[in-house]
Coordinates of C-alpha atoms and ligand atoms in Angstrom, one line a residue:
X1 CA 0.0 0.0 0.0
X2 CA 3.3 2.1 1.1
X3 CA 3.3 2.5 -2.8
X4 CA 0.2 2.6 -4.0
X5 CA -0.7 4.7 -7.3
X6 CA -4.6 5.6 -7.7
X7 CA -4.4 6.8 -11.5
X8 CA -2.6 3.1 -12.2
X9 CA -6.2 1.3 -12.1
X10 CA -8.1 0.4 -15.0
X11 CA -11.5 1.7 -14.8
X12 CA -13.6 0.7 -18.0
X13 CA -16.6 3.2 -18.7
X14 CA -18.5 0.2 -20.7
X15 CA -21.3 -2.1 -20.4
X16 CA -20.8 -5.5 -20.7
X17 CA -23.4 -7.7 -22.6
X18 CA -23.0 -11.1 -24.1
X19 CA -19.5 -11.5 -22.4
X20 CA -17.9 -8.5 -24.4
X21 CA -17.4 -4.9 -23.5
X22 CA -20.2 -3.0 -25.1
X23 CA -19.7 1.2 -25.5
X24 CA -21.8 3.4 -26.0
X25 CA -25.0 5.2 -24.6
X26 CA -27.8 7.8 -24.3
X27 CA -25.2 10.2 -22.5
X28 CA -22.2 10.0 -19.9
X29 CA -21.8 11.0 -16.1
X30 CA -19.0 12.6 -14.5
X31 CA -18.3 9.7 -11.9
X32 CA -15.7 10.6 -9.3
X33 CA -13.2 9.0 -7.2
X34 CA -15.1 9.1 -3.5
X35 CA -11.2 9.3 -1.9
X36 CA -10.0 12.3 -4.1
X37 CA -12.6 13.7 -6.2
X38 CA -10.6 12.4 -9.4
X39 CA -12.9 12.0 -12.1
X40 CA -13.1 8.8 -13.3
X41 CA -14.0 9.9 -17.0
X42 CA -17.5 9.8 -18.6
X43 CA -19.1 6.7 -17.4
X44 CA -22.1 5.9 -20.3
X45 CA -25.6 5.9 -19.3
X46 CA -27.5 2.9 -21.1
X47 CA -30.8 4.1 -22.3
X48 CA -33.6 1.6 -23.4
X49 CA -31.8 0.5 -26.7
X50 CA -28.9 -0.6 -24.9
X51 CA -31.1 -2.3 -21.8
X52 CA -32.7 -3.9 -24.7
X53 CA -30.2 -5.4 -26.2
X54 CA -28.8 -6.6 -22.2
X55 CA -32.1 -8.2 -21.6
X56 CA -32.3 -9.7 -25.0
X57 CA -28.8 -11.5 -24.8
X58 CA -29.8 -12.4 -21.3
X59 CA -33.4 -13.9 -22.5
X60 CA -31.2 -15.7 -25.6
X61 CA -28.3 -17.3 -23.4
X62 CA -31.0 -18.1 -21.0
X63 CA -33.1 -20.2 -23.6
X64 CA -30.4 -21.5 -25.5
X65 CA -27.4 -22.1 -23.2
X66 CA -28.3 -25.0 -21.3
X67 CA -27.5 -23.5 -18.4
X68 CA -31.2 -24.0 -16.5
X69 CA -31.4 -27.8 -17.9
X70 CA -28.1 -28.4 -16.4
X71 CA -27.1 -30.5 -13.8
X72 CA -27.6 -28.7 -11.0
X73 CA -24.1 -29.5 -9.4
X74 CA -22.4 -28.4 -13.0
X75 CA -23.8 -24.9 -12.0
X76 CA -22.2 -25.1 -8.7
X77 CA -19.3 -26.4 -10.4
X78 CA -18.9 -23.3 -12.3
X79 CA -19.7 -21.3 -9.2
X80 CA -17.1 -22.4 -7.2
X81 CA -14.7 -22.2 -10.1
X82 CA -16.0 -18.5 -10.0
X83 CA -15.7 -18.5 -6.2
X84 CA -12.1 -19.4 -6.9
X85 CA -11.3 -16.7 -9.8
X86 CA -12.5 -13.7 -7.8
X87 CA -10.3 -15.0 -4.4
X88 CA -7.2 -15.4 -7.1
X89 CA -7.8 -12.4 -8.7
X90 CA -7.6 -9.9 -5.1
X91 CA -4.8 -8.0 -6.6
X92 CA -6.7 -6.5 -9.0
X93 CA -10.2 -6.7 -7.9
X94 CA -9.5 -4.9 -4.4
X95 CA -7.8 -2.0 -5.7
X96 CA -10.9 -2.1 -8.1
X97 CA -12.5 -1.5 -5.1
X98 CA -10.9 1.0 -3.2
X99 CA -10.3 3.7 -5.5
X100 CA -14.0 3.5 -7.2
X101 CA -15.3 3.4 -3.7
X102 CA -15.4 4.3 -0.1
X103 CA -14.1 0.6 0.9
X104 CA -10.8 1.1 2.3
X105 CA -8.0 -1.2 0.4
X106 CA -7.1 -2.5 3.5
X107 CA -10.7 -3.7 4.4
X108 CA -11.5 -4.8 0.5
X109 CA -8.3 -7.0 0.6
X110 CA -9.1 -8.5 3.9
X111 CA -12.7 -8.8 3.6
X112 CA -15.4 -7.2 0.9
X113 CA -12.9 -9.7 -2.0
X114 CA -13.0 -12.8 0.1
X115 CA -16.6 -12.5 1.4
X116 CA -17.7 -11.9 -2.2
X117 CA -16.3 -15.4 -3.2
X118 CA -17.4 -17.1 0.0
X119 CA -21.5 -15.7 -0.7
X120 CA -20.8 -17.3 -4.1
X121 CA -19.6 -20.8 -2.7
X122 CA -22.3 -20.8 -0.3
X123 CA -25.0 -19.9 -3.0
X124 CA -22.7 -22.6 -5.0
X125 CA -23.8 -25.3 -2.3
X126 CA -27.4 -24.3 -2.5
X127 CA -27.8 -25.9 -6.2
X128 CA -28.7 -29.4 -5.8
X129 CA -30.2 -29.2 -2.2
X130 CA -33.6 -26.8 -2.4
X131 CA -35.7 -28.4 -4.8
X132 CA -39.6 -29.4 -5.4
X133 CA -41.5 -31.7 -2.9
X134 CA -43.6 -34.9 -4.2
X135 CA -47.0 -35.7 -2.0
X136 CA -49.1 -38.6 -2.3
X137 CA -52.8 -36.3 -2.3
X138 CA -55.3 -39.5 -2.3
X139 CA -54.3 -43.0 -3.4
X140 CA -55.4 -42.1 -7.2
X141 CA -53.3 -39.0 -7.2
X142 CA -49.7 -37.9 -6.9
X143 CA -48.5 -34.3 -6.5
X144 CA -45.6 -32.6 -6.8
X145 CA -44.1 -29.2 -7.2
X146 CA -41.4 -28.3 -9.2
X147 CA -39.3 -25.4 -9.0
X148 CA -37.5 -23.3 -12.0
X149 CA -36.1 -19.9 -12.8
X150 CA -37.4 -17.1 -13.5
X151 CA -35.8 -16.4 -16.7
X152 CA -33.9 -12.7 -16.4
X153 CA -33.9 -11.2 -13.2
X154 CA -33.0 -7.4 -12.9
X155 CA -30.5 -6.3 -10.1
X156 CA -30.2 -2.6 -8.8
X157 CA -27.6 -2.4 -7.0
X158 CA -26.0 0.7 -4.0
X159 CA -22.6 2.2 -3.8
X160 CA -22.2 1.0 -0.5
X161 CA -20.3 -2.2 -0.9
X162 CA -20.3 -2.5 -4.5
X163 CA -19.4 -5.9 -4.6
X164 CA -20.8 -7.8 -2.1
X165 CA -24.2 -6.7 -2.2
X166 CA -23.7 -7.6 -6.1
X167 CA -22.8 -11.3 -5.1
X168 CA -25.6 -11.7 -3.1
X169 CA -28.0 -10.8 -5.9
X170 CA -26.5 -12.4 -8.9
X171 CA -25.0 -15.5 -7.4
X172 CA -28.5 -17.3 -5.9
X173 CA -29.9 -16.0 -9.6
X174 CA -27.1 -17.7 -11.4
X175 CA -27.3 -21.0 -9.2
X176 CA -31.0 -21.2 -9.6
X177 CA -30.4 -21.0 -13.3
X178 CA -31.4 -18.0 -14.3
X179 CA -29.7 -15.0 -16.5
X180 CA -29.2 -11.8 -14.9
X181 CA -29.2 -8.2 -15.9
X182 CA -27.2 -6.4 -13.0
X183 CA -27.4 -2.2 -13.2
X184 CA -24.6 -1.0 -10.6
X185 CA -24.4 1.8 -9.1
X186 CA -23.5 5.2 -11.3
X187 CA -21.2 5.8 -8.3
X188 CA -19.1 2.6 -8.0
X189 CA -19.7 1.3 -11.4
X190 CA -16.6 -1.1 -11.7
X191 CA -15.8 -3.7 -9.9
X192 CA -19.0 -5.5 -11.1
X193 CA -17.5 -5.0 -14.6
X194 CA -14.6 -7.2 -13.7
X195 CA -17.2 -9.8 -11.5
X196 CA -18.7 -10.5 -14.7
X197 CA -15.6 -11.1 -16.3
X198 CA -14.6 -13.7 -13.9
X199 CA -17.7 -15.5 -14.0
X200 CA -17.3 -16.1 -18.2
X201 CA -14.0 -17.0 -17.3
X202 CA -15.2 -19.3 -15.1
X203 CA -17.7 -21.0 -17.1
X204 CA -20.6 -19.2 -17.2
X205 CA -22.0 -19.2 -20.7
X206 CA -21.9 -15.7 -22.4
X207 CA -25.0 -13.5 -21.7
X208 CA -26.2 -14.9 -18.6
X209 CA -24.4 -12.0 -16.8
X210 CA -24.7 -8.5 -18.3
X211 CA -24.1 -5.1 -16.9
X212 CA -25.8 -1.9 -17.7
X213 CA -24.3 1.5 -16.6
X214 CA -26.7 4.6 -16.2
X215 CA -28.3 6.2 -13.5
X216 CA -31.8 5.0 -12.3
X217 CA -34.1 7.3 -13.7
X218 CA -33.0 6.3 -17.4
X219 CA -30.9 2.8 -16.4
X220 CA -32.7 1.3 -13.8
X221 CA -36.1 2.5 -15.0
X222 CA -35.7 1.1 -18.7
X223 CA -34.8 -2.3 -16.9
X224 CA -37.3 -2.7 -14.5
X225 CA -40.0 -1.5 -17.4
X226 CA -38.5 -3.9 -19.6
X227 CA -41.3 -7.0 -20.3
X228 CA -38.2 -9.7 -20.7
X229 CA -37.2 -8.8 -16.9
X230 CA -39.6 -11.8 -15.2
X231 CA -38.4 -10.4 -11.4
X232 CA -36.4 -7.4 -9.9
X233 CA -34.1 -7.6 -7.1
X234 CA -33.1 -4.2 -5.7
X235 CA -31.0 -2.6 -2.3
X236 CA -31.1 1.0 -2.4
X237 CA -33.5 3.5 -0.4
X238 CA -36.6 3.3 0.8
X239 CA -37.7 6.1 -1.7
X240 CA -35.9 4.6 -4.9
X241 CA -38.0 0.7 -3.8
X242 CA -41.4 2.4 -3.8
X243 CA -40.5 3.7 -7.2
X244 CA -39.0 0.3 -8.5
X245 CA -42.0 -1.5 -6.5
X246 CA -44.6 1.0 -8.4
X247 CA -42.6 0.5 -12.2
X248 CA -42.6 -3.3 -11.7
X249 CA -46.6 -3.3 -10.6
X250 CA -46.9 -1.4 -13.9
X251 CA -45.4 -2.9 -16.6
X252 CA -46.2 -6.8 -16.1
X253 CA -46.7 -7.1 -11.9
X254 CA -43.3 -8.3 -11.9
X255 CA -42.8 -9.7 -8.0
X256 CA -40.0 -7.6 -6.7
X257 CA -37.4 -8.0 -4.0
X258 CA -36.7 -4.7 -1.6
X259 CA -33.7 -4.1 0.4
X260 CA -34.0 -0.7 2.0
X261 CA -32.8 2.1 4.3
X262 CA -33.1 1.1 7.9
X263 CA -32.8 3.7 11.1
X264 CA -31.3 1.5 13.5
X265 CA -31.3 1.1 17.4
X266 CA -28.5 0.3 19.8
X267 CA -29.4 -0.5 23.1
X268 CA -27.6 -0.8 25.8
X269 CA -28.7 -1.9 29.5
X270 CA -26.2 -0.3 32.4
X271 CA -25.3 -4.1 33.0
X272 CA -22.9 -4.8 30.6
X273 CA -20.1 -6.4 32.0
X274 CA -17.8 -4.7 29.9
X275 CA -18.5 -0.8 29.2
X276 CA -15.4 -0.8 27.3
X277 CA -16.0 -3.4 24.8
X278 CA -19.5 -2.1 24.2
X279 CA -18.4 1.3 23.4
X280 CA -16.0 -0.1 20.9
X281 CA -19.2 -1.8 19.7
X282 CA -21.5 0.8 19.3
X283 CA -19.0 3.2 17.2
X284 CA -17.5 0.3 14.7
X285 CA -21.6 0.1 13.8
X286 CA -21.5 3.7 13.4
X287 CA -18.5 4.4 11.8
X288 CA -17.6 1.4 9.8
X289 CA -17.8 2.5 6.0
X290 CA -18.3 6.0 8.1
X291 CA -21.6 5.0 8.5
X292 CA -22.7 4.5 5.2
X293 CA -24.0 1.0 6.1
X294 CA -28.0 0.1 5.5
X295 CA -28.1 -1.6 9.6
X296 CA -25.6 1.6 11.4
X297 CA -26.3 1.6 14.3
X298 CA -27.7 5.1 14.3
X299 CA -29.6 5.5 17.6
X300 CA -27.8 4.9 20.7
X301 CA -30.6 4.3 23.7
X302 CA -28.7 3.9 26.8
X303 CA -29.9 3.4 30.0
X304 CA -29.6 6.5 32.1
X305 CA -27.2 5.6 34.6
X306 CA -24.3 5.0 32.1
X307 CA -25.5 7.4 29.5
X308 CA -22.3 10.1 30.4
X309 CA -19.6 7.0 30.7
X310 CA -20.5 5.6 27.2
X311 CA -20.5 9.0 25.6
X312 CA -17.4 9.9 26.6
X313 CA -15.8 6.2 25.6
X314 CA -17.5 7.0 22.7
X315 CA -15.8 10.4 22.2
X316 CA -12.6 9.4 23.0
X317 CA -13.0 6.6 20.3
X318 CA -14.4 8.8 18.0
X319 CA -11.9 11.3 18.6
X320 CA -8.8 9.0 17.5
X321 CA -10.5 8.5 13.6
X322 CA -8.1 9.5 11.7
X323 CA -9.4 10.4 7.7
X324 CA -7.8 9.6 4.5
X325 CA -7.7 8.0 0.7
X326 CA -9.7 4.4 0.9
X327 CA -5.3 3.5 -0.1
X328 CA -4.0 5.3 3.1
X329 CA -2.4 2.7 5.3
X330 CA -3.0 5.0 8.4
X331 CA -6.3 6.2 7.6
X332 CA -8.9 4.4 9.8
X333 CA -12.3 7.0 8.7
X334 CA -13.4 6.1 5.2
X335 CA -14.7 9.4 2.4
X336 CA -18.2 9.8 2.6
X337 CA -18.9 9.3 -1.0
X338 CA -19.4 12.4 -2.5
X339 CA -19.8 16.0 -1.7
X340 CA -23.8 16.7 -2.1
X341 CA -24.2 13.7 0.1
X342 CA -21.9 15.0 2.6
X343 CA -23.6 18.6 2.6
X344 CA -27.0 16.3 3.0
X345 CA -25.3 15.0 6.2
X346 CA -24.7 17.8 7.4
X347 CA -28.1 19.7 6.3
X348 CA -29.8 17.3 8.9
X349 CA -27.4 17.8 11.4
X350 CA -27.6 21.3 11.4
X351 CA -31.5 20.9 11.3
X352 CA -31.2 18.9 14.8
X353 CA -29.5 21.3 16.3
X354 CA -32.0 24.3 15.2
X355 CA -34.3 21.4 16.7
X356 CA -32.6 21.9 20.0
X357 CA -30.1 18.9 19.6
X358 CA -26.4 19.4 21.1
X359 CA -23.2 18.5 19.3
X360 CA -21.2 16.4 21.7
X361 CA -18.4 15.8 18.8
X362 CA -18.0 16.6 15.4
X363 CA -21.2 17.9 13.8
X364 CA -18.5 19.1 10.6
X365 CA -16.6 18.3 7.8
X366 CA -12.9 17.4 8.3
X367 CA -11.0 20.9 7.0
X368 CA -8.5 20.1 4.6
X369 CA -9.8 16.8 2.9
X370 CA -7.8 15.2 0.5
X371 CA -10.0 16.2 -2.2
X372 CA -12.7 13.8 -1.6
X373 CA -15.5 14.3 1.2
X374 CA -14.5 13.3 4.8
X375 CA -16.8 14.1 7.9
X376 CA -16.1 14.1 11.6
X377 CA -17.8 11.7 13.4
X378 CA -20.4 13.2 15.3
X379 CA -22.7 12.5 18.7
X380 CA -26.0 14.4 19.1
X381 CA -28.0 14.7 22.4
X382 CA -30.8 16.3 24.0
X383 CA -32.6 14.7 20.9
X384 CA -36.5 13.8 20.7
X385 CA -37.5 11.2 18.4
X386 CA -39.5 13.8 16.3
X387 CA -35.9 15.4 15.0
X388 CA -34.8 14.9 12.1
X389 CA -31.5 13.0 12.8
X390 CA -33.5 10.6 14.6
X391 CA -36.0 10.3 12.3
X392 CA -34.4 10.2 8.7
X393 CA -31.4 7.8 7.9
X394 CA -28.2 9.6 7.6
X395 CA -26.1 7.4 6.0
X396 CA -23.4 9.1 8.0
X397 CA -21.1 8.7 10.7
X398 CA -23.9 9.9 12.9
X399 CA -25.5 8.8 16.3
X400 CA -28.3 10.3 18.3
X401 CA -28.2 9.0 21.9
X402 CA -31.5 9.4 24.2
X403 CA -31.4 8.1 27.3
X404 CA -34.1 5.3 29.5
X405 CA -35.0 4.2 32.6
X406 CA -36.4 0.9 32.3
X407 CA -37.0 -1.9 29.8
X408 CA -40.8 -0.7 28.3
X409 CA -39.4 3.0 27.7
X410 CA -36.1 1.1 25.8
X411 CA -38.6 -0.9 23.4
X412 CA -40.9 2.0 22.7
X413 CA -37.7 4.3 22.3
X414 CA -36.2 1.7 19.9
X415 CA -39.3 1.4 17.6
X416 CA -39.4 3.4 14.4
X417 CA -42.3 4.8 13.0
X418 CA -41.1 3.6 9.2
X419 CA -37.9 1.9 9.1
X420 CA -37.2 -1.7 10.9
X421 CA -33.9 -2.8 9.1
X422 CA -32.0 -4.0 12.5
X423 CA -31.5 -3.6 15.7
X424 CA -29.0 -4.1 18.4
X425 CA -29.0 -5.3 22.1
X426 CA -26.8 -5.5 24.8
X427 CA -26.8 -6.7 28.3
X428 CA -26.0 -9.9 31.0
X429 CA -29.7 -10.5 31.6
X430 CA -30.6 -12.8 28.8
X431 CA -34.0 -12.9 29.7
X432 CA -34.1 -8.9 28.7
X433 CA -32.3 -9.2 25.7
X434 CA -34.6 -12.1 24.3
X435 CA -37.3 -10.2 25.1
X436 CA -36.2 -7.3 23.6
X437 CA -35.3 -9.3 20.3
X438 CA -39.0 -10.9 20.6
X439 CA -40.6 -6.7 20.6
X440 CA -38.3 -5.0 18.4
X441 CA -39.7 -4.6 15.0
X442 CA -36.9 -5.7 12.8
X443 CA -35.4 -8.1 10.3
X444 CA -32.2 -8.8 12.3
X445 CA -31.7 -8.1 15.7
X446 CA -28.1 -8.6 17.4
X447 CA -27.2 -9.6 21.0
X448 CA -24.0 -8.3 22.1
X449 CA -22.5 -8.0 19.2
X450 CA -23.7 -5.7 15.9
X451 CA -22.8 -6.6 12.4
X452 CA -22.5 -9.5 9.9
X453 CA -19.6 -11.6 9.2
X454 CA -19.8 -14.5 7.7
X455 CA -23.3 -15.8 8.8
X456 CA -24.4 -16.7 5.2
X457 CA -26.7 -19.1 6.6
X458 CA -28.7 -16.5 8.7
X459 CA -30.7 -14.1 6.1
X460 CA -30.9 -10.4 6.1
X461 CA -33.8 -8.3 5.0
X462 CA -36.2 -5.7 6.8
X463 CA -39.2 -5.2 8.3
X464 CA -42.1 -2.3 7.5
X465 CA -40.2 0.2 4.9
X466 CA -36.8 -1.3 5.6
X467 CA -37.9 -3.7 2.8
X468 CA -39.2 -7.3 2.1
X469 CA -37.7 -10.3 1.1
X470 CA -34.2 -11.7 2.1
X471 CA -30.5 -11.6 0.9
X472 CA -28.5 -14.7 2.3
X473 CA -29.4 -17.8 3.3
X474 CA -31.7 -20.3 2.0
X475 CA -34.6 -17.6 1.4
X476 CA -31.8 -15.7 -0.9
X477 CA -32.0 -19.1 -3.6
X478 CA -35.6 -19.7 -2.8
X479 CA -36.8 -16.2 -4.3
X480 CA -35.0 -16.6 -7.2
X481 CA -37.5 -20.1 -8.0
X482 CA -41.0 -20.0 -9.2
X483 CA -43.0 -23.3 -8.2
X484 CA -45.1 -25.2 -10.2
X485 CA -47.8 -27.5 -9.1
X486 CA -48.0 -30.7 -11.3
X487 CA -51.1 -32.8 -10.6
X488 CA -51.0 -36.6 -11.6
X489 CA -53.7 -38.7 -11.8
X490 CA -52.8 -42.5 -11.1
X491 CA -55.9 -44.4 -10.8
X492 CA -56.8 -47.5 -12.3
X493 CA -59.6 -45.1 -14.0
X494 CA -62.1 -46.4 -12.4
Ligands
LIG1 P1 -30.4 4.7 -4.2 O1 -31.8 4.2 -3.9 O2 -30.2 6.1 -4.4 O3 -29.8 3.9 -5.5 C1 -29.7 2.5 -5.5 C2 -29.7 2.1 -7.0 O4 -31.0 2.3 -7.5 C3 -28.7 2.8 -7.8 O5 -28.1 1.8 -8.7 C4 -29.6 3.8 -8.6 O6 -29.0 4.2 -9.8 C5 -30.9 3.0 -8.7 N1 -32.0 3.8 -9.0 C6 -32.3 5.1 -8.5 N2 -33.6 5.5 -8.9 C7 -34.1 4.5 -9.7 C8 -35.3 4.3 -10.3 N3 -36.3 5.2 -10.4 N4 -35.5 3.1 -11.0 C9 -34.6 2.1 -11.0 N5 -33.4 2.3 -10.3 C10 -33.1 3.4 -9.7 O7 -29.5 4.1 -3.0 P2 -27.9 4.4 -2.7 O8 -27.8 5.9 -2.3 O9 -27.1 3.9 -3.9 O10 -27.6 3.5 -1.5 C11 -27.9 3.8 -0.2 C12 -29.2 3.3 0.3 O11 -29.2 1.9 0.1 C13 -29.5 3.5 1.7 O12 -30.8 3.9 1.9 C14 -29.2 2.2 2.4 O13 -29.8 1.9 3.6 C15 -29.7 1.2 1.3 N6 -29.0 -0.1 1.5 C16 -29.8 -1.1 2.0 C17 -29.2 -2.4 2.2 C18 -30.1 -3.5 2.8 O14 -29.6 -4.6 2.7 N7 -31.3 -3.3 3.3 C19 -27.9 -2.6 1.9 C20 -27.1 -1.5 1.4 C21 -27.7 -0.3 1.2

């Protein structure tokens, strides 16, 4: 890293469609480099034409590859050969990473690369093992389900972490036997570029994985509109799933999978053995990615008798952050990714304090940035749940903290009018904490700990407008299957 050299990565400003770069496109965007505000040239923006022709090649490798009539253990065989490419190919992939997004090199290397090709293994191993059911429905008649792709399915896909949330879309798809038409994000549009690559190199017939690039009103729209896309898979905000959710209704009820914007609680009981450990808890799910995470841990509830201890642990961790380039060995604060959505963060920041919030720590940018947008982690008290940075996600390296008495006004703190993404918990009485995980409306809900690692088997997905449907797990494979009933009639025919 001592070494490193940004403007010495590749960045391809193509589609890719039937397993060749494609040019080309209804116009270009200015995408930037989050760490330095580099521009990364004009990235193209497919407009319907060029969707068209993604979804076509999709539809035409899907019908005449093979690839759904295969074996299912072939598919896993190419799968894990995939699995396999993107592990041996972490020199390029995670600098890929870094300099196109806020993932820090150090983090990509260590974990966004080999997580991506563990979700594909363990997507791999679903092939052969979820299948259809026979049931004997009267001695005269048999019945069975049988379950088979989709066809194309359309991903949408955040900047966040580029390419893991990408693996978790396309690789159940792919296993299940389906073709996929993947639109990245206009912010981190290339690492998925060389994902694809991998997975032709792999095996994967040509034109089961295509990428579009374009933003979502002209990309994403065209591709959810498009009447060859049989299901869309989406993880974005709350606002851009309704949309998606009301396009998909439109043209052909297309069933639709939503992973959304969450507003999540941390709460912590004055029993915790170990005030220390939990403070280091509570700001990693607040400042990891600097907060641009779906589940941060955004609201800090803290019972009142260690409310002052944990905020100053918290300060003091805070305090030692140090920002820098996503290649900075020594940085340990990633860049928020651009400058409008820093200005947003601090919009509603400002807005809580007008509210009658107080700024604890941080509540500004970082003065002399290295051209990119870095923000200073920030605590906010004195906060109501009515104010703004309690209400709206951030998507920031900003927590509210309120403060409880006992467990009922914890569980009514912790529940969110619209968002129910995740939640955390922590305290010695494990009676409390279960029955905190039993009230707390939300899709995940963590015990003394906050975060994923490599729980594949356990799925993720929200609750009200955090979203519906899962990624991971065996739900992830199952919603990529449609079931068919077949009816039998075996009677003598009498
Ligand atoms: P976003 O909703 O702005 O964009 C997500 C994707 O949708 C992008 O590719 C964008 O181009 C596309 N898009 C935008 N408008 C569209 C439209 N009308 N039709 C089709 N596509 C459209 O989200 P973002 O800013 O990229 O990511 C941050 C958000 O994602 C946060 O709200 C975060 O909570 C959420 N997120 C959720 C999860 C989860 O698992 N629940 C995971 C990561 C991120």
């Amino acid at each position: 890293m001592e070494n490193f050299d940004p403007d010495r990565i590749v960045l391809r400003n193509a589609h890719f469609i039937g397993g060749h770069y494609v040019e080309g496109g209804a116009a270009t965007l200015d995408t930037r480099r989050p760490s330095d505000g580099v521009s990364c040239g004009g990235l193209p923006v497919a407009g319907p034409d060029i969707v068209d022709q993604a979804v076509q090649d999709a539809w035409r490798a899907f019908k005449t590859s093979g690839w759904a009539s295969r074996a299912p253990r072939e598919r896993a065989r190419v799968l894990r050969r995939w699995a396999d490419l993107v592990e041996a190919d972490l020199a390029t992939l995670a600098p890929l990473e870094a300099v196109s997004s806020t993932r820090p090199l150090r983090d990509a290397s260590a974990w966004d690369v080999p997580f991506t090709a563990e979700g594909i293994r363990f997507f791999a191993e679903w092939a052969d093992k979820a299948g259809g059911a026979v049931a004997a429905t009267g001695t005269g008649h048999l019945g069975m389900t049988i379950t088979e792709p989709y066809g194309v399915i359309g991903a949408i896909i955040p900047w966040n972490f580029p390419l893991v949330t990408t693996s978790w879309k396309i690789a159940p798809a792919l296993a299940a036997g389906n073709a996929v038409v993947v639109k990245p994000s206009e912010m981190t549009p290339y690492s998925t570029l060389r994902l694809a690559e991998l997975a032709i190199e792999a095996g994967l017939p040509k034109g089961l994985f295509n990428v579009v690039q374009g933003d979502g009103r002209t990309t994403g729209a065209a591709l959810c509109r498009h009447p060859r896309i049989a299901k869309v898979t989406f993880t974005g905000s709350t606002a851009t799933g309704a949309a998606i959710m009301t396009a998909c209704a439109e043209n052909g009820t297309k069933p639709v999978t939503l992973e959304l914007g969450g507003k999540s609680p941390q709460v912590v009981f004055a029993d915790v053995p170990d005030l220390d450990r939990t403070a280091r808890t509570v700001a990693r799910a607040i400042t990891l990615n600097a907060g641009q995470v779906c589940n941060a841990g955004s609201r800090l509830i803290v019972q009142r008798a260690i409310g002052e201890r944990i905020i100053d642990r918290l300060s003091a961790i805070f305090s030692e952050l140090r920002p820098g380039t996503t290649w900075d060995p020594d940085a340990t604060l990633a860049p928020i990714i651009s400058l409008p959505q820093m200005e947003r963060i601090h919009g509603i920041v400002q807005r809580t304090v007008a509210q009658g919030g107080a700024i604890v720590t941080g509540g500004r940018a970082f003065e002399a940035g290295p051209g990119g947008a870095y923000y200073r982690p920030t605590i906010l008290t004195g906060v109501q749940s009515r104010m703004d940075a309690v209400q709206r996600e951030i998507f920031g390296p900003v927590i509210t903290v309120q403060l409880f008495d006992d467990e009922e006004e914890a569980l009514a703190l912790a529940d969110h009018p619209e968002y129910g993404l995740a939640a955390g918990v922590h305290t010695a009485d494990i009676g409390c904490a279960l029955r905190m995980a039993r009230s707390i409306e939300a899709g995940t809900v963590w015990i003394n700990r906050y975060g994923r690692t490599s729980d594949f088997v356990i799925p993720t997905g929200g609750y009200k407008r955090s979203g519906f449907g899962k990624d991971l797990g065996r739900d992830a494979y199952e919603a990529c299957l449609r079931v068919k009933s077949v009816l039998i009639d075996i009677s003598k025919g009498e």
